[in-house]
């Protein structure tokens, strides 16, 4: 078994290998002058279980190509099994033909990944809205890794549960995040109602009167434009919240952080599925390593 760090997730991959005490290799990736990609495995993968770690955040198209090229190459070089750990899986929000003629990108992204020969996929908190699970779009084995209990541990250690309410901005945040965080912290929770008007504009509603003088922890899977969290924070401030914290799994845009802070969020925590300098980083390498333990006997 060998963990291979692709371009976007080298540090995370190295940490996973350290937890598993197994071999690590960095994928060599370069650009040709015309911007085509070049990649190379610097050691043999013949007969190995190859675990490729590549987040699809920020430059999803480039990162997807790199991952599929790496997977296909590993197969050609006679890897025994090719496993993709995708800390952030892009395109999952495009899960429906909203307008006539639109591409349902999530389904095609899944087909592209599978066509590269990947045998199994691990994803950290994929965005599941209209799909119930990743197996709605993938036919290879998929595994969902949830950071919910890790978030709960941080809330217990850094924020405390006295006077604390957990808030999910929309129904999708409930199943794999808010419900689990609330259960482990034993905090009250509520799920707000969200209506999306456009890619950058959302409206948030709540008829609950439970925020007065409370510390509120917003828990969500993705910050992209930041529009959702800005609207949630405004609602919470108007409802008398004392302090507002944000726990987000994938912070896709650091530019969103300023407006989120201006809207009243005092601290932002996010995970190293998308490394960034604008929030307090929560390392999730240990839970990814635990999910991969079944391969340990092959290392
Ligand atoms: C959507 O349902 C997700 O859970 C996030 O709330 C959403 O993607 C955040 O996007 P933005 O930051 O652009 O509002």
Coordinates of C-alpha atoms and ligand atoms in Angstrom, one line a residue:
X1 CA 0.0 0.0 0.0
X2 CA 1.3 3.4 -0.9
X3 CA -0.2 6.8 -0.3
X4 CA 0.3 9.2 -3.2
X5 CA 0.1 13.0 -2.7
X6 CA -1.3 14.7 -5.8
X7 CA -1.0 18.4 -6.3
X8 CA -3.7 19.8 -4.1
X9 CA -3.4 17.5 -1.1
X10 CA 0.3 16.8 -0.5
X11 CA 0.4 17.7 3.2
X12 CA -2.8 15.9 4.0
X13 CA -1.6 12.8 2.1
X14 CA 1.7 12.9 4.0
X15 CA -0.2 13.1 7.3
X16 CA -2.4 10.2 6.4
X17 CA 0.7 8.1 5.5
X18 CA 2.2 9.0 8.9
X19 CA -0.9 7.8 10.7
X20 CA -1.0 4.6 8.8
X21 CA 2.8 4.1 9.0
X22 CA 2.9 3.3 5.4
X23 CA 4.9 4.4 2.3
X24 CA 4.4 7.8 0.8
X25 CA 5.2 9.1 -2.6
X26 CA 4.6 12.6 -4.1
X27 CA 3.2 12.5 -7.6
X28 CA 5.5 14.5 -9.9
X29 CA 3.4 17.0 -11.7
X30 CA 4.7 19.6 -14.2
X31 CA 3.3 21.7 -17.1
X32 CA 4.4 21.6 -20.7
X33 CA 4.9 25.1 -22.2
X34 CA 1.4 24.9 -23.8
X35 CA 0.0 24.2 -20.3
X36 CA -0.7 20.5 -20.9
X37 CA -0.1 18.4 -17.8
X38 CA 2.8 16.0 -17.3
X39 CA 2.8 13.5 -14.5
X40 CA 5.0 10.7 -13.3
X41 CA 5.1 8.1 -10.5
X42 CA 8.7 8.2 -9.3
X43 CA 8.7 4.7 -7.9
X44 CA 7.1 1.5 -9.0
X45 CA 3.5 0.9 -8.2
X46 CA 3.5 -2.6 -9.7
X47 CA 1.4 -4.8 -7.4
X48 CA 0.7 -2.0 -4.9
X49 CA -2.6 -0.7 -3.6
X50 CA -2.2 2.9 -4.7
X51 CA -4.1 5.5 -2.7
X52 CA -4.3 8.8 -4.6
X53 CA -5.1 11.8 -2.5
X54 CA -6.4 14.8 -4.5
X55 CA -8.9 17.4 -3.5
X56 CA -11.0 18.9 -6.3
X57 CA -11.4 22.3 -4.8
X58 CA -10.5 25.7 -6.3
X59 CA -9.4 24.5 -9.8
X60 CA -11.9 21.5 -10.2
X61 CA -11.3 20.9 -13.8
X62 CA -7.5 20.8 -13.6
X63 CA -7.6 18.7 -10.4
X64 CA -10.0 16.2 -11.9
X65 CA -7.8 15.7 -15.0
X66 CA -4.7 15.2 -12.8
X67 CA -6.5 12.6 -10.7
X68 CA -7.9 10.7 -13.7
X69 CA -4.5 10.7 -15.4
X70 CA -2.8 9.5 -12.2
X71 CA -5.4 6.7 -11.7
X72 CA -5.2 5.5 -15.3
X73 CA -1.4 5.6 -15.2
X74 CA -1.3 3.6 -12.0
X75 CA -3.6 1.0 -13.6
X76 CA -1.3 0.9 -16.7
X77 CA 1.7 0.4 -14.4
X78 CA 0.0 -2.6 -12.9
X79 CA -1.2 -1.3 -9.5
X80 CA -3.2 -4.0 -7.8
X81 CA -6.0 -1.6 -6.8
X82 CA -6.4 2.2 -7.3
X83 CA -8.2 4.0 -4.5
X84 CA -9.1 7.7 -4.7
X85 CA -9.3 9.8 -1.5
X86 CA -11.1 13.0 -2.6
X87 CA -11.2 15.3 0.4
X88 CA -13.4 17.7 -1.5
X89 CA -15.5 16.3 -4.3
X90 CA -16.5 19.1 -6.8
X91 CA -19.6 19.3 -9.0
X92 CA -21.9 17.7 -6.4
X93 CA -24.2 20.8 -6.3
X94 CA -25.1 20.4 -9.9
X95 CA -27.4 17.4 -9.2
X96 CA -30.4 18.4 -11.3
X97 CA -31.2 19.8 -14.7
X98 CA -32.6 23.1 -13.3
X99 CA -33.1 24.6 -16.8
X100 CA -33.8 22.8 -20.0
X101 CA -30.5 21.9 -21.8
X102 CA -28.3 22.1 -18.7
X103 CA -25.5 19.6 -18.0
X104 CA -26.0 17.6 -14.8
X105 CA -22.3 17.8 -14.0
X106 CA -22.2 15.6 -11.0
X107 CA -23.2 12.5 -13.0
X108 CA -20.7 13.2 -15.7
X109 CA -17.9 13.9 -13.1
X110 CA -18.6 10.5 -11.6
X111 CA -18.5 8.8 -15.0
X112 CA -15.1 10.5 -15.8
X113 CA -13.6 9.4 -12.5
X114 CA -14.8 5.8 -13.0
X115 CA -13.6 5.6 -16.6
X116 CA -10.1 6.2 -15.2
X117 CA -10.1 2.8 -13.6
X118 CA -10.5 3.9 -9.9
X119 CA -11.7 0.9 -7.9
X120 CA -12.9 2.7 -4.7
X121 CA -13.5 6.3 -3.6
X122 CA -13.4 8.0 -0.2
X123 CA -14.9 11.5 0.1
X124 CA -15.1 13.8 3.1
X125 CA -18.6 15.2 3.5
X126 CA -19.8 15.3 -0.1
X127 CA -22.6 17.7 -0.8
X128 CA -25.6 15.4 -0.8
X129 CA -28.9 17.2 -1.6
X130 CA -31.0 15.5 -4.1
X131 CA -28.8 12.4 -4.1
X132 CA -29.2 10.2 -1.0
X133 CA -25.7 8.8 -1.2
X134 CA -22.7 8.7 -3.5
X135 CA -23.9 5.4 -4.9
X136 CA -26.7 7.3 -6.7
X137 CA -24.0 8.4 -9.2
X138 CA -21.0 6.0 -8.7
X139 CA -21.1 2.3 -9.4
X140 CA -17.7 1.7 -7.8
X141 CA -17.6 1.4 -4.0
X142 CA -17.8 4.7 -2.3
X143 CA -17.2 5.7 1.3
X144 CA -18.4 8.9 3.1
X145 CA -16.1 10.2 5.8
X146 CA -17.9 12.7 8.1
X147 CA -16.1 15.3 10.2
X148 CA -19.1 15.8 12.4
X149 CA -17.7 14.2 15.5
X150 CA -14.4 16.0 15.1
X151 CA -16.4 19.3 14.9
X152 CA -18.2 18.3 18.0
X153 CA -14.9 17.6 19.9
X154 CA -13.7 21.1 18.9
X155 CA -16.9 22.7 20.0
X156 CA -16.7 20.9 23.4
X157 CA -13.0 21.9 23.8
X158 CA -12.9 25.5 22.4
X159 CA -16.5 26.9 22.8
X160 CA -18.3 24.9 25.4
X161 CA -21.9 23.9 25.4
X162 CA -23.4 26.2 28.0
X163 CA -25.7 28.5 26.3
X164 CA -24.7 27.2 22.9
X165 CA -27.1 26.5 20.0
X166 CA -26.0 24.6 16.8
X167 CA -27.5 26.0 13.5
X168 CA -27.7 24.5 10.1
X169 CA -28.4 26.9 7.3
X170 CA -30.5 24.5 5.3
X171 CA -31.9 21.0 5.3
X172 CA -28.9 19.4 3.6
X173 CA -26.7 20.3 6.5
X174 CA -28.8 18.1 8.9
X175 CA -28.1 14.5 8.1
X176 CA -24.3 14.2 8.0
X177 CA -23.4 17.2 10.1
X178 CA -25.8 19.1 12.4
X179 CA -27.6 16.1 13.7
X180 CA -24.4 14.4 14.6
X181 CA -22.7 17.5 16.1
X182 CA -25.8 18.2 18.2
X183 CA -26.0 14.6 19.4
X184 CA -22.4 14.5 20.5
X185 CA -22.3 18.0 22.1
X186 CA -25.8 17.6 23.5
X187 CA -26.6 21.1 22.4
X188 CA -30.0 22.3 21.1
X189 CA -30.1 22.7 17.4
X190 CA -32.2 24.2 14.7
X191 CA -32.3 24.0 10.9
X192 CA -33.0 27.3 9.0
X193 CA -34.9 27.6 5.7
X194 CA -33.0 28.7 2.7
X195 CA -34.2 29.9 -0.7
X196 CA -31.6 30.3 -3.4
X197 CA -32.3 33.2 -5.7
X198 CA -29.1 33.0 -7.8
X199 CA -25.5 31.7 -7.5
X200 CA -24.6 34.5 -5.1
X201 CA -28.0 35.4 -3.6
X202 CA -29.9 33.5 -0.9
X203 CA -32.7 34.3 1.5
X204 CA -32.7 32.7 5.0
X205 CA -35.8 32.3 7.2
X206 CA -36.5 31.1 10.7
X207 CA -39.5 31.4 13.0
X208 CA -37.5 30.2 16.0
X209 CA -37.0 32.6 18.9
X210 CA -34.1 30.8 20.5
X211 CA -31.0 32.9 19.7
X212 CA -31.3 35.7 22.2
X213 CA -28.1 35.9 24.2
X214 CA -26.9 32.5 22.9
X215 CA -23.6 31.5 21.5
X216 CA -24.5 30.2 18.1
X217 CA -22.4 27.7 16.1
X218 CA -23.2 27.6 12.4
X219 CA -22.3 24.2 10.8
X220 CA -22.2 23.7 7.1
X221 CA -20.4 21.7 4.4
X222 CA -19.3 24.4 2.0
X223 CA -18.5 28.1 1.9
X224 CA -18.3 29.2 -1.7
X225 CA -19.3 32.8 -2.2
X226 CA -20.1 33.2 1.5
X227 CA -23.6 34.4 0.7
X228 CA -25.3 31.8 2.8
X229 CA -23.3 32.4 5.9
X230 CA -23.6 36.2 5.6
X231 CA -27.4 35.9 5.5
X232 CA -27.5 33.4 8.3
X233 CA -25.3 35.7 10.5
X234 CA -27.5 38.7 9.8
X235 CA -30.5 36.8 10.9
X236 CA -28.8 35.6 14.0
X237 CA -27.5 39.1 14.9
X238 CA -31.0 40.5 14.5
X239 CA -32.3 37.8 16.7
X240 CA -30.0 38.8 19.5
X241 CA -27.2 36.1 19.2
X242 CA -24.3 36.9 21.6
X243 CA -21.4 35.3 19.7
X244 CA -21.4 33.5 16.3
X245 CA -19.0 30.8 15.3
X246 CA -18.7 29.0 11.9
X247 CA -17.6 25.4 11.5
X248 CA -17.4 24.7 7.7
X249 CA -15.9 21.5 6.2
X250 CA -14.7 22.9 2.9
X251 CA -13.8 26.6 2.8
X252 CA -13.6 27.0 -1.0
X253 CA -13.1 30.8 -1.1
X254 CA -10.9 32.8 1.2
X255 CA -12.3 36.0 -0.3
X256 CA -15.6 35.2 1.4
X257 CA -14.0 35.4 4.8
X258 CA -14.0 39.2 5.1
X259 CA -17.7 39.5 4.4
X260 CA -18.5 36.6 6.8
X261 CA -16.6 38.4 9.5
X262 CA -18.2 41.7 8.8
X263 CA -21.6 40.0 9.1
X264 CA -20.8 39.1 12.7
X265 CA -19.0 35.7 12.7
X266 CA -16.2 36.0 15.3
X267 CA -14.3 32.8 14.6
X268 CA -14.2 30.5 11.5
X269 CA -13.0 26.9 11.7
X270 CA -12.5 24.8 8.6
X271 CA -10.7 21.6 7.7
X272 CA -7.6 20.8 5.7
X273 CA -9.7 19.2 2.9
X274 CA -9.1 22.7 1.4
X275 CA -6.0 24.1 3.1
X276 CA -6.3 27.9 3.7
X277 CA -4.8 30.6 5.9
X278 CA -8.0 32.4 6.6
X279 CA -9.5 30.1 9.2
X280 CA -8.5 27.9 12.1
X281 CA -7.5 24.6 10.5
X282 CA -8.9 21.3 11.8
X283 CA -6.8 18.4 10.6
X284 CA -8.9 15.5 9.4
X285 CA -6.0 13.2 8.4
X286 CA -6.6 10.9 11.3
X287 CA -10.2 10.2 10.4
X288 CA -9.3 9.6 6.8
X289 CA -6.5 7.3 7.9
X290 CA -9.0 5.3 10.1
X291 CA -11.3 4.9 7.1
X292 CA -8.4 3.4 5.1
X293 CA -7.3 1.0 7.9
X294 CA -8.8 -2.0 6.1
X295 CA -5.9 -1.7 3.6
X296 CA -3.3 -1.5 6.4
X297 CA -2.5 -5.2 6.3
X298 CA -1.3 -4.8 2.7
X299 CA 1.3 -2.1 3.5
Ligands
LIG1 C1 -25.6 24.5 -0.1 O1 -26.6 23.9 0.0 C2 -24.3 24.3 0.7 O2 -24.6 23.5 1.8 C3 -23.7 25.6 1.1 O3 -24.6 26.2 2.0 C4 -23.6 26.5 -0.1 O4 -23.0 25.8 -1.2 C5 -22.8 27.7 0.2 O5 -22.6 28.5 -0.9 P1 -22.4 30.0 -0.8 O6 -21.2 30.2 0.2 O7 -22.1 30.5 -2.2 O8 -23.6 30.6 -0.2

